[in-house]
mmCIF file of C-alpha atoms in Angstrom:
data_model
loop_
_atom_site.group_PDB
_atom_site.id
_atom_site.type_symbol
_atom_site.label_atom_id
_atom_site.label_comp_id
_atom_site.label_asym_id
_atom_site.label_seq_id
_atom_site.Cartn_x
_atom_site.Cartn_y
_atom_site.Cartn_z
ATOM 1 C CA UNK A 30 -20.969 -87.005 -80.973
ATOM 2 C CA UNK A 31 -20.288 -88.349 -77.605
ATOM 3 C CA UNK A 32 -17.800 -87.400 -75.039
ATOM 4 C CA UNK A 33 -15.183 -90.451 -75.978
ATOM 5 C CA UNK A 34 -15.633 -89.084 -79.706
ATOM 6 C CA UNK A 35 -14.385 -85.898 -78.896
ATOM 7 C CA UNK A 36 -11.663 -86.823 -76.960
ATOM 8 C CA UNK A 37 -10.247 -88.809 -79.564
ATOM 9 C CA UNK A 38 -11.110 -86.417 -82.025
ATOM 10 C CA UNK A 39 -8.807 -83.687 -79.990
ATOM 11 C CA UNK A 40 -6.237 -86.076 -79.219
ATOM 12 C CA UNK A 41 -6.205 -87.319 -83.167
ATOM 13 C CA UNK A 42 -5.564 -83.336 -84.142
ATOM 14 C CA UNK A 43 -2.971 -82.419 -81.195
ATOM 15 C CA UNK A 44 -0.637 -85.358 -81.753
ATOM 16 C CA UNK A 45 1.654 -83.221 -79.109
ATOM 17 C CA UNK A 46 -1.014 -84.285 -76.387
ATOM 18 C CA UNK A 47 -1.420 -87.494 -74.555
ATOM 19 C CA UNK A 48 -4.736 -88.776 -75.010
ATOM 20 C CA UNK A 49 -5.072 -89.245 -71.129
ATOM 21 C CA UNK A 50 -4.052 -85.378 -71.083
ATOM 22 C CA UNK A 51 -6.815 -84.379 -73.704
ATOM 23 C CA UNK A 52 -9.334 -86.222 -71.101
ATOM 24 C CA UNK A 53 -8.247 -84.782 -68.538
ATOM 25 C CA UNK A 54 -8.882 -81.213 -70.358
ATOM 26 C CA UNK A 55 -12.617 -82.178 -71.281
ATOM 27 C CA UNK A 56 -13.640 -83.108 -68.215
ATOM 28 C CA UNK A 57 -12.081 -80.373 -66.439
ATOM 29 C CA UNK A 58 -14.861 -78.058 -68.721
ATOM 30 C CA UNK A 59 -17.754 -80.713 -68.594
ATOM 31 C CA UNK A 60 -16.693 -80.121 -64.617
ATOM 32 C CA UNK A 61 -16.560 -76.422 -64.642
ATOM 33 C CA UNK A 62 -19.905 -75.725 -66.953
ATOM 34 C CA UNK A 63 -21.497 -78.105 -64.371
ATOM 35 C CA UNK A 64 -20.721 -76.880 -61.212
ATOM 36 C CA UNK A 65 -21.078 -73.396 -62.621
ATOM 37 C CA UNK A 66 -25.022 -74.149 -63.835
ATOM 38 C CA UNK A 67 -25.226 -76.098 -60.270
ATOM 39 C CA UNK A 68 -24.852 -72.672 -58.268
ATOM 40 C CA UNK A 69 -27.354 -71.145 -60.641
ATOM 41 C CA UNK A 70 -24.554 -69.733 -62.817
ATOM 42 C CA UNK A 71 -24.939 -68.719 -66.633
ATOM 43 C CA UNK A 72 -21.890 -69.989 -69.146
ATOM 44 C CA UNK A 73 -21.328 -68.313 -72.403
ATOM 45 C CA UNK A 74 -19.096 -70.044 -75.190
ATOM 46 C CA UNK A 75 -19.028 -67.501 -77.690
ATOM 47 C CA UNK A 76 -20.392 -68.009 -81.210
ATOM 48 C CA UNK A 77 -21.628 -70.871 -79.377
ATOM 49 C CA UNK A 78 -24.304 -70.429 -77.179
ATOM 50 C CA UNK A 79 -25.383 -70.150 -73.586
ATOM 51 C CA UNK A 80 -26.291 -72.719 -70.802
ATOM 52 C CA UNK A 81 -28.332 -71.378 -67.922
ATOM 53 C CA UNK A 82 -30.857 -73.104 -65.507
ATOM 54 C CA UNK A 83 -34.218 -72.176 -65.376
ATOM 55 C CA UNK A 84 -36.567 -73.081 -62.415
ATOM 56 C CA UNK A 85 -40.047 -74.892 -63.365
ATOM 57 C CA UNK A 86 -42.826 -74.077 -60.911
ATOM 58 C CA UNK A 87 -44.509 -76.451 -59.278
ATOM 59 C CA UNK A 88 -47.802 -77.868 -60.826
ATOM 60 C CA UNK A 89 -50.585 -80.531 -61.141
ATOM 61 C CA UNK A 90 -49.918 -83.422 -63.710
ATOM 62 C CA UNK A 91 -51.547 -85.937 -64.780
ATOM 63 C CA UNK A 92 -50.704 -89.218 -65.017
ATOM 64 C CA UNK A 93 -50.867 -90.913 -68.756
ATOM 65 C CA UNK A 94 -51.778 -93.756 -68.049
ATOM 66 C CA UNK A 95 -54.630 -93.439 -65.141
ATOM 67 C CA UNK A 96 -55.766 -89.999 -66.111
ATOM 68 C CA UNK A 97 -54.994 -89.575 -62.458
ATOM 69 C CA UNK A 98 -53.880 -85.957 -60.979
ATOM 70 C CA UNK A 99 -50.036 -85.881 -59.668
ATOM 71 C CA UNK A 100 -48.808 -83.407 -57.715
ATOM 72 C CA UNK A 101 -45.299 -82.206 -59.592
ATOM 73 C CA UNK A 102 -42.495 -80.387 -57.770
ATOM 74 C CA UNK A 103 -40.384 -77.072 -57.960
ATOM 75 C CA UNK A 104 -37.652 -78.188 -60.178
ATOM 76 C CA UNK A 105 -34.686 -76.418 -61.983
ATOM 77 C CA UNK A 106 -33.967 -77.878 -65.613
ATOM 78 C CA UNK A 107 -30.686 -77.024 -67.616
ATOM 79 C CA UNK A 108 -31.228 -74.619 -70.675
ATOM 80 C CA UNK A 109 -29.312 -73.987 -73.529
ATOM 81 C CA UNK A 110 -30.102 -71.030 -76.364
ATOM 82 C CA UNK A 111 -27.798 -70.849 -79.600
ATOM 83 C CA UNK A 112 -25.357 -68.527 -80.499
ATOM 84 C CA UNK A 113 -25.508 -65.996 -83.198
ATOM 85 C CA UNK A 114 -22.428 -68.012 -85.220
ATOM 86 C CA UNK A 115 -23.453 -71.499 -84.474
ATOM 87 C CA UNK A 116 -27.365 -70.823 -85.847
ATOM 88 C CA UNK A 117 -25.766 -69.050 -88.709
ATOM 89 C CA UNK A 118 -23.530 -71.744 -89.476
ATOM 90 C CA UNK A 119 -26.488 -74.595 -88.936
ATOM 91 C CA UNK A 120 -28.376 -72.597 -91.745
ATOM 92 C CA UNK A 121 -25.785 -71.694 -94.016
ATOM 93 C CA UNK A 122 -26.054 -68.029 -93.575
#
């Protein structure tokens, strides 16, 4: 599903909302999990699942095609781990 999906998937079951109102509301959370993770932040949905950042150290890589040694950066990569409910639900538990 992508983010114009949803929204007209929560606009289609709130009929009471404006679909420019039920944008609004999803990218005020896409905004707020964001900025959140961006100052190193964890955000729990319950039943959902988690979204933390975790930092990557740097590291020698090697380039595919040459074979040749790269030198990789420090970097911090977004990371998301299951909830309880949602793995449950995945596996029909």
């Amino acid at each position: 599903m992508i983010r114009s999906e949803l929204i007209q998937k929560l606009a289609d079951e709130n009929p009471h909302l404006y679909q420019r109102d039920v944008e609004r509301i999803v990218n005020t959370i896409f905004d707020e999990i964001t900025g959140a993770m961006a100052r190193g932040d964890r955000v729990e949905l319950r039943g959902f699942g988690a979204f933390s950042v975790k930092k990557r150290d740097e590291r020698v890589g090697r380039n595919p095609r040459t074979g040749e040694a790269v030198h990789v950066e420090e970097k911090h990569v977004p990371f998301f781990k299951t909830g309880k409910l949602l793995r449950d639900r995945l596996n029909d538990n």
